[in-house]
PDB file of C-alpha atoms in Angstrom:
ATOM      1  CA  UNK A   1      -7.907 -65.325   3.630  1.00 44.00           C
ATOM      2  CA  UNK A   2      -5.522 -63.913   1.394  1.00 44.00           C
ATOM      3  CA  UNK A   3      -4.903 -64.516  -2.316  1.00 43.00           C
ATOM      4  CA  UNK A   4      -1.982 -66.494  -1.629  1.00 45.00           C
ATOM      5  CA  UNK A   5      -3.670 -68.408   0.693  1.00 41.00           C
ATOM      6  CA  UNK A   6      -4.417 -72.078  -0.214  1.00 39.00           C
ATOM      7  CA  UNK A   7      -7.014 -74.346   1.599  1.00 40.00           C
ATOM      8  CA  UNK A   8      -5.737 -78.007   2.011  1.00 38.00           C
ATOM      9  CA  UNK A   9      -7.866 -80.852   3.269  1.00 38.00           C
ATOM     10  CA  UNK A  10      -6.622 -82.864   5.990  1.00 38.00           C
ATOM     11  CA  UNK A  11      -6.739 -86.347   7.294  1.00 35.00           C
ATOM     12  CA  UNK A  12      -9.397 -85.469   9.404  1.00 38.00           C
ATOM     13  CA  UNK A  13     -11.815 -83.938   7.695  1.00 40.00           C
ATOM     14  CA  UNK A  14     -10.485 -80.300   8.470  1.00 44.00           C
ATOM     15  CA  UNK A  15      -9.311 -78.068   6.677  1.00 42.00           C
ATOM     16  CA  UNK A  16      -5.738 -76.002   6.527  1.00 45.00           C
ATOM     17  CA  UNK A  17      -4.900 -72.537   5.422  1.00 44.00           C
ATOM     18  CA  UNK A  18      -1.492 -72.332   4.378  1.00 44.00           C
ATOM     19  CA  UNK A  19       0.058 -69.135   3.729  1.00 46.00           C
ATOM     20  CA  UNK A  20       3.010 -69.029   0.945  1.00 47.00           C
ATOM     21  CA  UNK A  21       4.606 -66.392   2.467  1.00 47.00           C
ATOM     22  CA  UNK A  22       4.623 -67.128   6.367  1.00 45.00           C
ATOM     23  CA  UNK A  23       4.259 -70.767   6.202  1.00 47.00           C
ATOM     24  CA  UNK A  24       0.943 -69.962   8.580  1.00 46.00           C
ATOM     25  CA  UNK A  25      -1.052 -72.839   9.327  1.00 46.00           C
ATOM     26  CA  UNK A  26      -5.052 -72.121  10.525  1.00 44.00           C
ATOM     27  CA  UNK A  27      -6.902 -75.092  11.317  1.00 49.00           C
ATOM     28  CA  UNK A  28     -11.176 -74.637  10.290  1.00 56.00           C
ATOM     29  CA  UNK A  29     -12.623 -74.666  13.538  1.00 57.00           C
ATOM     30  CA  UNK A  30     -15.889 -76.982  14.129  1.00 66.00           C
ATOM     31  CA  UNK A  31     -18.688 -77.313  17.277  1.00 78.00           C
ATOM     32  CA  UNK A  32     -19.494 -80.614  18.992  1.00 91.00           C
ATOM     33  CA  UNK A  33     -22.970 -79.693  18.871  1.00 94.00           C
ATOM     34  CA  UNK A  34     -23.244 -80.716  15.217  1.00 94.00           C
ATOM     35  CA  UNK A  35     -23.701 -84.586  17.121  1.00 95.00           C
ATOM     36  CA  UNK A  36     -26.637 -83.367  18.477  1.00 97.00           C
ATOM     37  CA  UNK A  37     -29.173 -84.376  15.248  1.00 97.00           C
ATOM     38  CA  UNK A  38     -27.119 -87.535  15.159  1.00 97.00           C
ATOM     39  CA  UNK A  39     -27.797 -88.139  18.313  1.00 98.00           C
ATOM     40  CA  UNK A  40     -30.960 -87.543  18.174  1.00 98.00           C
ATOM     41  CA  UNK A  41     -31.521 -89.713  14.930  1.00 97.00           C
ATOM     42  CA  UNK A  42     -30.076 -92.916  16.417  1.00 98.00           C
ATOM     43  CA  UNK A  43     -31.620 -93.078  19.381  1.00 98.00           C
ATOM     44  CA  UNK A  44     -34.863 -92.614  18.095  1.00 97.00           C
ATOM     45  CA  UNK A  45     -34.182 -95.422  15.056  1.00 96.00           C
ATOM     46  CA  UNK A  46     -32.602 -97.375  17.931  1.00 97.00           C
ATOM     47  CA  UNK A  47     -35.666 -97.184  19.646  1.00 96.00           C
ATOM     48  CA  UNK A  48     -38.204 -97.826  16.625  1.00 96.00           C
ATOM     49  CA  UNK A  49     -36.482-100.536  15.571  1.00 96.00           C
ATOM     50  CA  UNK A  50     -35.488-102.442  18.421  1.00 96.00           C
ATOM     51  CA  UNK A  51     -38.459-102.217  20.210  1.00 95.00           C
ATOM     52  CA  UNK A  52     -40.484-103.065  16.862  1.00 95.00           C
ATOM     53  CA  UNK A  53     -38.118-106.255  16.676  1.00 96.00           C
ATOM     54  CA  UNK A  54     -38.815-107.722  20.127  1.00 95.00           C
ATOM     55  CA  UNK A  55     -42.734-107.286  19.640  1.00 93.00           C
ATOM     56  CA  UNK A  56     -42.435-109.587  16.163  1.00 93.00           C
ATOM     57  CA  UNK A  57     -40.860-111.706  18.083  1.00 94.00           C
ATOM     58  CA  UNK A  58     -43.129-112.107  20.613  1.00 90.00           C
ATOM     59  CA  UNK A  59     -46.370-111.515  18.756  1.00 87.00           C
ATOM     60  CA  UNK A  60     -47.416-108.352  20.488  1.00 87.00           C
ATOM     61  CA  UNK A  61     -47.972-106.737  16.792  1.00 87.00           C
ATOM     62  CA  UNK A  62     -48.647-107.555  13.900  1.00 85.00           C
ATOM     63  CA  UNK A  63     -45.768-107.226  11.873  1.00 87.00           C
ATOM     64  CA  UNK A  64     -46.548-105.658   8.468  1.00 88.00           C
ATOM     65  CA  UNK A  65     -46.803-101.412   9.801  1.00 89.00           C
ATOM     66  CA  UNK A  66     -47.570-101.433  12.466  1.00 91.00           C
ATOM     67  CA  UNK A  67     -48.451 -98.128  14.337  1.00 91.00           C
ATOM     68  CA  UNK A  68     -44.862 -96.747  16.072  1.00 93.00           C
ATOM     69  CA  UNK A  69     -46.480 -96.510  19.208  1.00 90.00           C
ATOM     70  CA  UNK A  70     -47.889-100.194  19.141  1.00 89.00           C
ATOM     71  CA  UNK A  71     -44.188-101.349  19.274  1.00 90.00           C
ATOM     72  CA  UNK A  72     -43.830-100.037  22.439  1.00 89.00           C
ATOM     73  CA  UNK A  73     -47.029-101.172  24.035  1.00 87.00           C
ATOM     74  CA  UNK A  74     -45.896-104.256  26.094  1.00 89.00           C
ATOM     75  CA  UNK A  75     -42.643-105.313  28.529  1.00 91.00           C
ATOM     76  CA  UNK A  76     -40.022-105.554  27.946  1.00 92.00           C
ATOM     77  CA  UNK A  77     -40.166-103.734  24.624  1.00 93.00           C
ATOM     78  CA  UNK A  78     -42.296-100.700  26.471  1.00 93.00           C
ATOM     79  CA  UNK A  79     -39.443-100.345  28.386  1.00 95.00           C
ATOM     80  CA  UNK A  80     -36.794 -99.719  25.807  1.00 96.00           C
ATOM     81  CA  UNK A  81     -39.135 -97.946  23.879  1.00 95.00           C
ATOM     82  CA  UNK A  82     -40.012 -95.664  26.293  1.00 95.00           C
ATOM     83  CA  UNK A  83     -36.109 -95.294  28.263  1.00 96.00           C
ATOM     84  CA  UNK A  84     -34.578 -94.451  24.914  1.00 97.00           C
ATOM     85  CA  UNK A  85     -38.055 -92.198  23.515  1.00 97.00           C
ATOM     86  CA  UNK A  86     -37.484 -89.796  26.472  1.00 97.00           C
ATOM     87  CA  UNK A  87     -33.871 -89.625  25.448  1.00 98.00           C
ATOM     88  CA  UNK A  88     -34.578 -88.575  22.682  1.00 98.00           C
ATOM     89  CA  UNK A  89     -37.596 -86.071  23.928  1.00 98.00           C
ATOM     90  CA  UNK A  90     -34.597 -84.649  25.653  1.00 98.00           C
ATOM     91  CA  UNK A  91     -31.940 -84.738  22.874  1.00 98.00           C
ATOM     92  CA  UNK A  92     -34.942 -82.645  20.332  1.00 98.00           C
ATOM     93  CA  UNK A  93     -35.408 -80.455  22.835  1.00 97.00           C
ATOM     94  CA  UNK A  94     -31.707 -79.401  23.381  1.00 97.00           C
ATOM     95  CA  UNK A  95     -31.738 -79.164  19.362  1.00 98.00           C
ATOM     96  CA  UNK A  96     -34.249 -76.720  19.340  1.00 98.00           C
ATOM     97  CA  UNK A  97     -32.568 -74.675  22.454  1.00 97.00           C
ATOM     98  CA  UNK A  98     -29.169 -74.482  19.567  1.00 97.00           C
ATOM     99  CA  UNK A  99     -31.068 -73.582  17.061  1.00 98.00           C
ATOM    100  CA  UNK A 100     -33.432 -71.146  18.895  1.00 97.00           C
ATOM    101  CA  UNK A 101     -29.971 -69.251  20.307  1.00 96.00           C
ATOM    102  CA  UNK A 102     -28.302 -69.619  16.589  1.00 96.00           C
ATOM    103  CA  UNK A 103     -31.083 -67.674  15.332  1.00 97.00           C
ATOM    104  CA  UNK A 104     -31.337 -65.565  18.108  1.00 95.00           C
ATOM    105  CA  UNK A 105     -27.258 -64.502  17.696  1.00 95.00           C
ATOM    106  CA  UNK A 106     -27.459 -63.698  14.193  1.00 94.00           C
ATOM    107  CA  UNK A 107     -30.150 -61.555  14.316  1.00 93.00           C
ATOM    108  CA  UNK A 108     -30.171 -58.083  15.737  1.00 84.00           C
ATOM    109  CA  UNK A 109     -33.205 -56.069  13.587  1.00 89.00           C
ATOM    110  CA  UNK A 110     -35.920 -58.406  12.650  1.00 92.00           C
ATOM    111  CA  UNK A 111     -38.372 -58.242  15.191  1.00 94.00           C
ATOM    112  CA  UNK A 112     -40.909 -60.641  13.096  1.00 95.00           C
ATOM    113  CA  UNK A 113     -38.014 -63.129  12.934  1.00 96.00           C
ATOM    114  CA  UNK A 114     -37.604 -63.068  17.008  1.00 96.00           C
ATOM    115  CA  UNK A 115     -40.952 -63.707  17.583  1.00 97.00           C
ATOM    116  CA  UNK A 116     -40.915 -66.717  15.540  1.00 97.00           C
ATOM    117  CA  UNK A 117     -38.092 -67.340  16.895  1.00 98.00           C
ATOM    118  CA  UNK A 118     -39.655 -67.159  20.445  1.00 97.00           C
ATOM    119  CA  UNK A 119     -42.782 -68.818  19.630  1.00 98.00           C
ATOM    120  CA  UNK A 120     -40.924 -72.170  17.774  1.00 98.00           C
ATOM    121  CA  UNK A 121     -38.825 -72.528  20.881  1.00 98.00           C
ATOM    122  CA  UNK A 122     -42.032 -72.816  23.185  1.00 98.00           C
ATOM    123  CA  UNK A 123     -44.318 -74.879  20.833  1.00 98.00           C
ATOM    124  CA  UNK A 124     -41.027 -77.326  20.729  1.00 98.00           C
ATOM    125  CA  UNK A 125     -40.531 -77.788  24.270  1.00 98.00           C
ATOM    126  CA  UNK A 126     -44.382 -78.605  23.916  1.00 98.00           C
ATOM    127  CA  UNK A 127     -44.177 -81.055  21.526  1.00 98.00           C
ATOM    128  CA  UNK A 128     -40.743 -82.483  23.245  1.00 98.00           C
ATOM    129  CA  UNK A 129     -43.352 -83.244  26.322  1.00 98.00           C
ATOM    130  CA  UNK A 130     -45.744 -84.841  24.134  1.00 97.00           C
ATOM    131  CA  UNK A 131     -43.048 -87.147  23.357  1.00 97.00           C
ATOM    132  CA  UNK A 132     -42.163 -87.913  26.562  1.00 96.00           C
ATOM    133  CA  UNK A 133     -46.186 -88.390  27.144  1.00 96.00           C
ATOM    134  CA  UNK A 134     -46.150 -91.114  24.329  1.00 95.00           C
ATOM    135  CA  UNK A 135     -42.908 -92.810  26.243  1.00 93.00           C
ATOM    136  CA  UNK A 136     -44.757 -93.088  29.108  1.00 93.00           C
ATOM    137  CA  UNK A 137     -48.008 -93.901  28.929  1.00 93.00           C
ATOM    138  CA  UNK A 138     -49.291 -96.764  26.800  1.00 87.00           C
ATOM    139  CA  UNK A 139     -51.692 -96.309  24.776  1.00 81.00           C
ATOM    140  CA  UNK A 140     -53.236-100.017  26.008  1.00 79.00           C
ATOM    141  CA  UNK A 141     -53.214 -98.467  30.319  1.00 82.00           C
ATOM    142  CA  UNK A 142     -53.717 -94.553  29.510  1.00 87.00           C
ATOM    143  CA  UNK A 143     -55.069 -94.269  26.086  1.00 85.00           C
ATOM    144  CA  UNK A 144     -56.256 -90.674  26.521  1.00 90.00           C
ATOM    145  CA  UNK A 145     -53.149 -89.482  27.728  1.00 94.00           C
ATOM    146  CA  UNK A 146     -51.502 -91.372  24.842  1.00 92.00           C
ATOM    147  CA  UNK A 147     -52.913 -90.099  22.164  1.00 91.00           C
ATOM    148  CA  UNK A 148     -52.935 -86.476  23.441  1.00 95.00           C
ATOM    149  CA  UNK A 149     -49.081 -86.926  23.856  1.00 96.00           C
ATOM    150  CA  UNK A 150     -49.078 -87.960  19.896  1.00 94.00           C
ATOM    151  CA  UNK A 151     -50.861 -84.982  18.823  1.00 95.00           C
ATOM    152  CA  UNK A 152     -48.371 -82.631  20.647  1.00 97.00           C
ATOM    153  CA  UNK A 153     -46.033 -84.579  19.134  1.00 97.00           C
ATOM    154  CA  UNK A 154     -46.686 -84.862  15.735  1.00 96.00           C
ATOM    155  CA  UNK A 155     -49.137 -81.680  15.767  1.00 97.00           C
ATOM    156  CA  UNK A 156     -47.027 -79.943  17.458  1.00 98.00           C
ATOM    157  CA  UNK A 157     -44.046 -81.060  16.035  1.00 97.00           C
ATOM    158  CA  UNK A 158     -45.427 -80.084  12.219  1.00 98.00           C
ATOM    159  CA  UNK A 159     -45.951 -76.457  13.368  1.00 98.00           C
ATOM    160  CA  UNK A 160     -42.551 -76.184  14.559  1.00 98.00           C
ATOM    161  CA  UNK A 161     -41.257 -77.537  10.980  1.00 98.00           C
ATOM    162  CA  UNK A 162     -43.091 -74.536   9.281  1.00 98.00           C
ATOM    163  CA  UNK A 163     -42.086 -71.840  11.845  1.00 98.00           C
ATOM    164  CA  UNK A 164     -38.474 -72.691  11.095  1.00 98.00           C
ATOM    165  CA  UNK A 165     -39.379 -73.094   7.811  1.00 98.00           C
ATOM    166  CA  UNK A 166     -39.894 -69.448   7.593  1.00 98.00           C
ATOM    167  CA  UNK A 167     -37.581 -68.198   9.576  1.00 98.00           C
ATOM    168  CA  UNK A 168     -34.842 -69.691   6.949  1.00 98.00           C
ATOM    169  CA  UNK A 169     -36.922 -67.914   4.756  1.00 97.00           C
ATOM    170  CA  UNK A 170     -36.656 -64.489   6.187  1.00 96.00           C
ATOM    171  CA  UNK A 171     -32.446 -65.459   7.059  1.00 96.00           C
ATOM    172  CA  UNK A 172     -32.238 -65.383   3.177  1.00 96.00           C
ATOM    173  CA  UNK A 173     -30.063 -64.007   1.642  1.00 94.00           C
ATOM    174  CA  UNK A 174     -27.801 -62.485   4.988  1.00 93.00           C
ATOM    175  CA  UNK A 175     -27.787 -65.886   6.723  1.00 94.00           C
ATOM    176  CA  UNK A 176     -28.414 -69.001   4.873  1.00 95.00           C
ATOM    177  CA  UNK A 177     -28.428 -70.298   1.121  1.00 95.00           C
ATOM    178  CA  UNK A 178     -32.283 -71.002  -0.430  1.00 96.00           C
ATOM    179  CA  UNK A 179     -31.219 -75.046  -0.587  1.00 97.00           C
ATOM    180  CA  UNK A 180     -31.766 -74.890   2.861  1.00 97.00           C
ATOM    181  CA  UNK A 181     -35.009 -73.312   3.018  1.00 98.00           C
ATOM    182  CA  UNK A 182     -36.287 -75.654   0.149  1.00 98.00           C
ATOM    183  CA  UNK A 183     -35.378 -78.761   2.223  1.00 98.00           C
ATOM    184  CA  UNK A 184     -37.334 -77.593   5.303  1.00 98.00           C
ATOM    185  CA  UNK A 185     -40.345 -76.860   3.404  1.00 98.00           C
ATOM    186  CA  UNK A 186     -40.662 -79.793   1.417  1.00 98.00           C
ATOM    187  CA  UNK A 187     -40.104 -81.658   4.744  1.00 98.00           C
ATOM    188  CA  UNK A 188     -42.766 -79.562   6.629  1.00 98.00           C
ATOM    189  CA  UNK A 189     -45.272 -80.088   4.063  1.00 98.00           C
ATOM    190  CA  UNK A 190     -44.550 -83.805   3.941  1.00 98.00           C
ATOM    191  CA  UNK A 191     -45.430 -84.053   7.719  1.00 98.00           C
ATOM    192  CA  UNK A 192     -48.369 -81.873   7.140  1.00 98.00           C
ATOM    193  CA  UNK A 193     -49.836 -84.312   4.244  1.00 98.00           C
ATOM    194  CA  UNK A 194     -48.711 -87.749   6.460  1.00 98.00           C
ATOM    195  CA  UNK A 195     -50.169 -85.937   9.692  1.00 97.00           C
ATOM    196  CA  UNK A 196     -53.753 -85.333   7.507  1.00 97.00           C
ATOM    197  CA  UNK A 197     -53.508 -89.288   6.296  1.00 97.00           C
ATOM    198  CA  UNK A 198     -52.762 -90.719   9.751  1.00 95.00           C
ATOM    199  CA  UNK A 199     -56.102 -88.849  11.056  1.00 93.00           C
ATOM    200  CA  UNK A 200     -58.011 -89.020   8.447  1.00 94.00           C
ATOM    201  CA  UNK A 201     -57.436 -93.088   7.613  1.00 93.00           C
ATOM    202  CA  UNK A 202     -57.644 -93.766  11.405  1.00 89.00           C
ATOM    203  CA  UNK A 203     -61.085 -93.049  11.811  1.00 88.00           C
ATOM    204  CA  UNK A 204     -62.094 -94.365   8.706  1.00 90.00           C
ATOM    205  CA  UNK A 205     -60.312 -97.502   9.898  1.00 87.00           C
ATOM    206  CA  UNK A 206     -62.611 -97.328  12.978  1.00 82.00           C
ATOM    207  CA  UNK A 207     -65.721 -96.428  11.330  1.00 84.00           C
ATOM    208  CA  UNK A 208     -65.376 -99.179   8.765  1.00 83.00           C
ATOM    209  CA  UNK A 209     -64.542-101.864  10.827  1.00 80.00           C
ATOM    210  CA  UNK A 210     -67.539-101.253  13.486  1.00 73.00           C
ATOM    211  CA  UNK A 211     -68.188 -99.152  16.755  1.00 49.00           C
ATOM    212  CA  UNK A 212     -68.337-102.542  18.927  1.00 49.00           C
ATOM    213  CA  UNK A 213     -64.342-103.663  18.032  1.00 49.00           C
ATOM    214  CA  UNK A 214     -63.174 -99.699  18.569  1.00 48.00           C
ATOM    215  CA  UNK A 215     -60.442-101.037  20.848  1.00 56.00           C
ATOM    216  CA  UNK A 216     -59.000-103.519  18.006  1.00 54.00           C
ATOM    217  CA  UNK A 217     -58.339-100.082  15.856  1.00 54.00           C
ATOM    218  CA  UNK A 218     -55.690 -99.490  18.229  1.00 58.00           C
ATOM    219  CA  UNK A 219     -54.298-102.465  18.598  1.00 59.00           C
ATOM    220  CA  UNK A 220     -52.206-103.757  15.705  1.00 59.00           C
ATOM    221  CA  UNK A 221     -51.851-106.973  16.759  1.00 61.00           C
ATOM    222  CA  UNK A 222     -55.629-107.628  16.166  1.00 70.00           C
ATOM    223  CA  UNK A 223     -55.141-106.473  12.627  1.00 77.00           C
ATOM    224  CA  UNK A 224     -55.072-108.776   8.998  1.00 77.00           C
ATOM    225  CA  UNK A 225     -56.120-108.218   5.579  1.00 78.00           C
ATOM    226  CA  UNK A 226     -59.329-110.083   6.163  1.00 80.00           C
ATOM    227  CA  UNK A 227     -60.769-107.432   8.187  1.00 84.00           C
ATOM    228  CA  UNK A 228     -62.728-103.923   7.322  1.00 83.00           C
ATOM    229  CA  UNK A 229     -61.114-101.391   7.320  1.00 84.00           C
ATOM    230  CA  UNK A 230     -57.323-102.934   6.500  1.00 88.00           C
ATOM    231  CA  UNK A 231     -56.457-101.011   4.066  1.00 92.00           C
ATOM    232  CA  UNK A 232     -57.224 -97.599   5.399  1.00 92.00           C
ATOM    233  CA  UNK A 233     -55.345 -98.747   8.675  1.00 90.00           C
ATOM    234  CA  UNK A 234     -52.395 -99.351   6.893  1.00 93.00           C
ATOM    235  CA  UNK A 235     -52.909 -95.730   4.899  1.00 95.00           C
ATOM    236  CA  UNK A 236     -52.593 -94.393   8.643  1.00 93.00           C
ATOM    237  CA  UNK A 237     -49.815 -96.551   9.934  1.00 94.00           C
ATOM    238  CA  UNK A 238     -47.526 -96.307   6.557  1.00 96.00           C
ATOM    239  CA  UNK A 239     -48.055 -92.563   6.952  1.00 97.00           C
ATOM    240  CA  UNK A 240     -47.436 -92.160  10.525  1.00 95.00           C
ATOM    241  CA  UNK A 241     -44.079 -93.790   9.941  1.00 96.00           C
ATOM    242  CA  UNK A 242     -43.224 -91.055   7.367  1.00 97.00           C
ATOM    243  CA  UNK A 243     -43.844 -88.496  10.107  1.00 97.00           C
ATOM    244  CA  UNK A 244     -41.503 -89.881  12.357  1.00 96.00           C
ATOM    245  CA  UNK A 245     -38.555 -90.116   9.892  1.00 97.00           C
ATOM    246  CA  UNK A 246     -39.566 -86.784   8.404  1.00 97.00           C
ATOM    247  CA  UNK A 247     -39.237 -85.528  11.959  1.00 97.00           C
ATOM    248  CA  UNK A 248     -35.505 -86.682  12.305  1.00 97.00           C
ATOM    249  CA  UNK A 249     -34.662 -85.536   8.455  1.00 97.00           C
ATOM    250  CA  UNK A 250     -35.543 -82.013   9.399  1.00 98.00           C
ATOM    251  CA  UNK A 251     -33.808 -82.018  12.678  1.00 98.00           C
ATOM    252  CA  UNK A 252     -30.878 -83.739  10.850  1.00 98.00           C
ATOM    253  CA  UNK A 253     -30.814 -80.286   8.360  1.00 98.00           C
ATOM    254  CA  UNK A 254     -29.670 -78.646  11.442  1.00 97.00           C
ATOM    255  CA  UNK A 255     -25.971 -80.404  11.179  1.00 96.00           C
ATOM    256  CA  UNK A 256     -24.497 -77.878   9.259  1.00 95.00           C
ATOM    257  CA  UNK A 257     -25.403 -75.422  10.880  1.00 96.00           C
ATOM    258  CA  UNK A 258     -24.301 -76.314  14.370  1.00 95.00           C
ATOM    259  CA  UNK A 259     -20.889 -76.599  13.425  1.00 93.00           C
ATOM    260  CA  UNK A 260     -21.032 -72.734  13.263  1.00 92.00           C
ATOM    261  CA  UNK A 261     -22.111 -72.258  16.895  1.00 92.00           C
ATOM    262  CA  UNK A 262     -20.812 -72.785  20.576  1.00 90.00           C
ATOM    263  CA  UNK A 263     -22.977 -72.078  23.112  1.00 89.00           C
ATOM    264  CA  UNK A 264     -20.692 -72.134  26.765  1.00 86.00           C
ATOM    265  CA  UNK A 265     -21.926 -71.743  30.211  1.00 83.00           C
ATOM    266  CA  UNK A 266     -19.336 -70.104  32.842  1.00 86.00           C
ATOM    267  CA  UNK A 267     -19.532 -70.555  36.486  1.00 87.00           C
ATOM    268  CA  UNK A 268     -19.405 -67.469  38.507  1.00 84.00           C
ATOM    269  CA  UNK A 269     -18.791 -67.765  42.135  1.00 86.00           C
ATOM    270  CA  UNK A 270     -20.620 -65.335  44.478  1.00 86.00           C
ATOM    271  CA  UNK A 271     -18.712 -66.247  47.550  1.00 89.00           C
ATOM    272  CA  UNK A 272     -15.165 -67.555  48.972  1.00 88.00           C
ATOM    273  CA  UNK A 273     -16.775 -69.680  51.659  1.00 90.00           C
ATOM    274  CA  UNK A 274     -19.886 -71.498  51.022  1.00 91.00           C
ATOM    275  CA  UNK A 275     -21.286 -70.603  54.869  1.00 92.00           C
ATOM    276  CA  UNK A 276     -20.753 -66.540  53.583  1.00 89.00           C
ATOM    277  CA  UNK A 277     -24.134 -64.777  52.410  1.00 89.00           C
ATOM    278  CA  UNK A 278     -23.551 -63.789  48.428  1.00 86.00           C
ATOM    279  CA  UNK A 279     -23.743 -60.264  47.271  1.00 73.00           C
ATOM    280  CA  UNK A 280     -24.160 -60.448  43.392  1.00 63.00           C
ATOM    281  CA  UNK A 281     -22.627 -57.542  41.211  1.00 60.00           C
ATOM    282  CA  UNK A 282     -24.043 -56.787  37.563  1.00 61.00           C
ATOM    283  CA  UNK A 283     -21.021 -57.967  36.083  1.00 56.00           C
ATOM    284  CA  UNK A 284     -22.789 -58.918  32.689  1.00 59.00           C
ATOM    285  CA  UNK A 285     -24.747 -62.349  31.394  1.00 60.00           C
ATOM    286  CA  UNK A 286     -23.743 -65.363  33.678  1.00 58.00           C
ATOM    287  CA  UNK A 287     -25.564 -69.028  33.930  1.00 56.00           C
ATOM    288  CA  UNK A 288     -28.328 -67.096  35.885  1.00 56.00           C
ATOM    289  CA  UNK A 289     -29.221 -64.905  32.810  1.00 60.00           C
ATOM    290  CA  UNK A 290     -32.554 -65.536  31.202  1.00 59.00           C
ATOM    291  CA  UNK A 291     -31.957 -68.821  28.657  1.00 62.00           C
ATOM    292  CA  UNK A 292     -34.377 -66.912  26.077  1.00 61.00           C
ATOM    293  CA  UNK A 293     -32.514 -63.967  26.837  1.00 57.00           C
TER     294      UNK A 293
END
């Protein structure tokens, strides 16, 4: 940009360079994949709050917090819960994937920074799957499955705040402002603290309100303030709820930044006829190079 260049907003939300000598016009360039945390953040509020809508209405939960998970528990609303939840399983994971290769392209010396790199990818698509896990089996048919799906999840999930937490750390000052880095770690901690509470007040939930009526502390339909234990189950239901939308605000710090990256996939065709036998060249990366390459 020159010094006679001015930048002019448009109509759309872009942005112009005009140039006072050649009349040049340079329209600020954007990537789709920016829609991915949006995405990602309605269909999982879609999902929360329609399924937690249909079981009020039918009485499947009680409705003052619930437990996420409890919303989801019973047809019809297991079935939204859990169509739209594995969208989104799917939409987190191609987030991370964006962000993994963002990294990944900008840096070319740190080899600290590509492990973490490496290792946040993998303990993402884990907790992705746990998602999925939670989606798919109730916690009222396959409880044991259920809850190990939430701790990959959540678990999981907190890990992969702090790993990326750092690595905007160590992208300071080449790569990305300190606001950034701030945002992520307050976030990270906040799911660390609401993952502690949600443990913690669950089984003192349990223990207060008896070893014979264990199934009722997962089960929030069984739940009112007239029973032990009440108030600690809503300390662990209040605070899994902050997880969740502490999840999608750190996935939703990744907007910027994906309007600075396109990722593209070419084809490459190794024959002319599709009966011929292919004989593959080295002719540089293709859609068969490594992904984590």
């Amino acid at each position: 940009m020159k010094l006679n260049e001015t930048v002019v907003p448009n109509w759309s939300g872009q942005f112009k360079m005009e140039d006072d000598d050649s009349n040049e016009t340079y329209h600020k360039m954007s990537s789709y994949l920016s829609w991915l945390p949006i995405l990602l953040f309605l269909t999982t509020a879609v999902a929360f709050t329609i399924s937690y809508i249909i079981a009020v209405a039918d009485k499947d939960v009680n409705p003052f917090w619930p437990y996420i998970s409890d919303t989801g528990t019973k047809p019809p609303e297991s079935c939204i819960f859990g169509q739209l939840l594995n969208i989104s399983a799917v939409l987190a994971l191609a987030c991370m994937y964006v962000r993994f290769k963002l990294v990944q392209a900008f840096n070319n010396h740190d080899k600290t920074l590509k492990v973490f790199n490496v290792v946040s990818l993998l303990i993402g698509v884990a907790a992705s799957i746990g998602v999925s896990l939670v989606a798919n089996f109730q916690e009222s048919n396959v409880i044991q499955v259920h809850l190990t799906g939430a701790l990959m999840a959540f678990g999981l999930g907190t890990i992969y705040c702090f790993f990326h937490s750092v690595i905007t750390r160590r992208m300071y000052p080449m790569y990305n402002g300190l606001a950034i880095w701030a945002w992520r770690l307050a976030i990270s901690i906040i799911c660390l603290i609401a993952l502690i509470l949600t443990g913690v007040f669950s089984g003192i939930a349990g223990y207060e309100i008896g070893a014979s009526s264990m199934d009722v502390a997962f089960n929030s339909r069984e739940w009112n303030s007239t029973m032990p234990g009440y108030s600690s189950h809503l300390v662990s239901t209040i605070s899994e709820w902050i997880i969740g939308i502490a999840f999608l605000s750190f996935f939703l710090t990744y907007f910027k930044d994906f309007k600075k990256i396109a990722i593209r996939v070419l084809p490459e065709l190794l024959v002319s006829h599709l009966d011929e036998t292919p004989i593959v060249f080295n002719s540089g990366p293709t859609e068969r190079t490594g992904l984590l390459a």
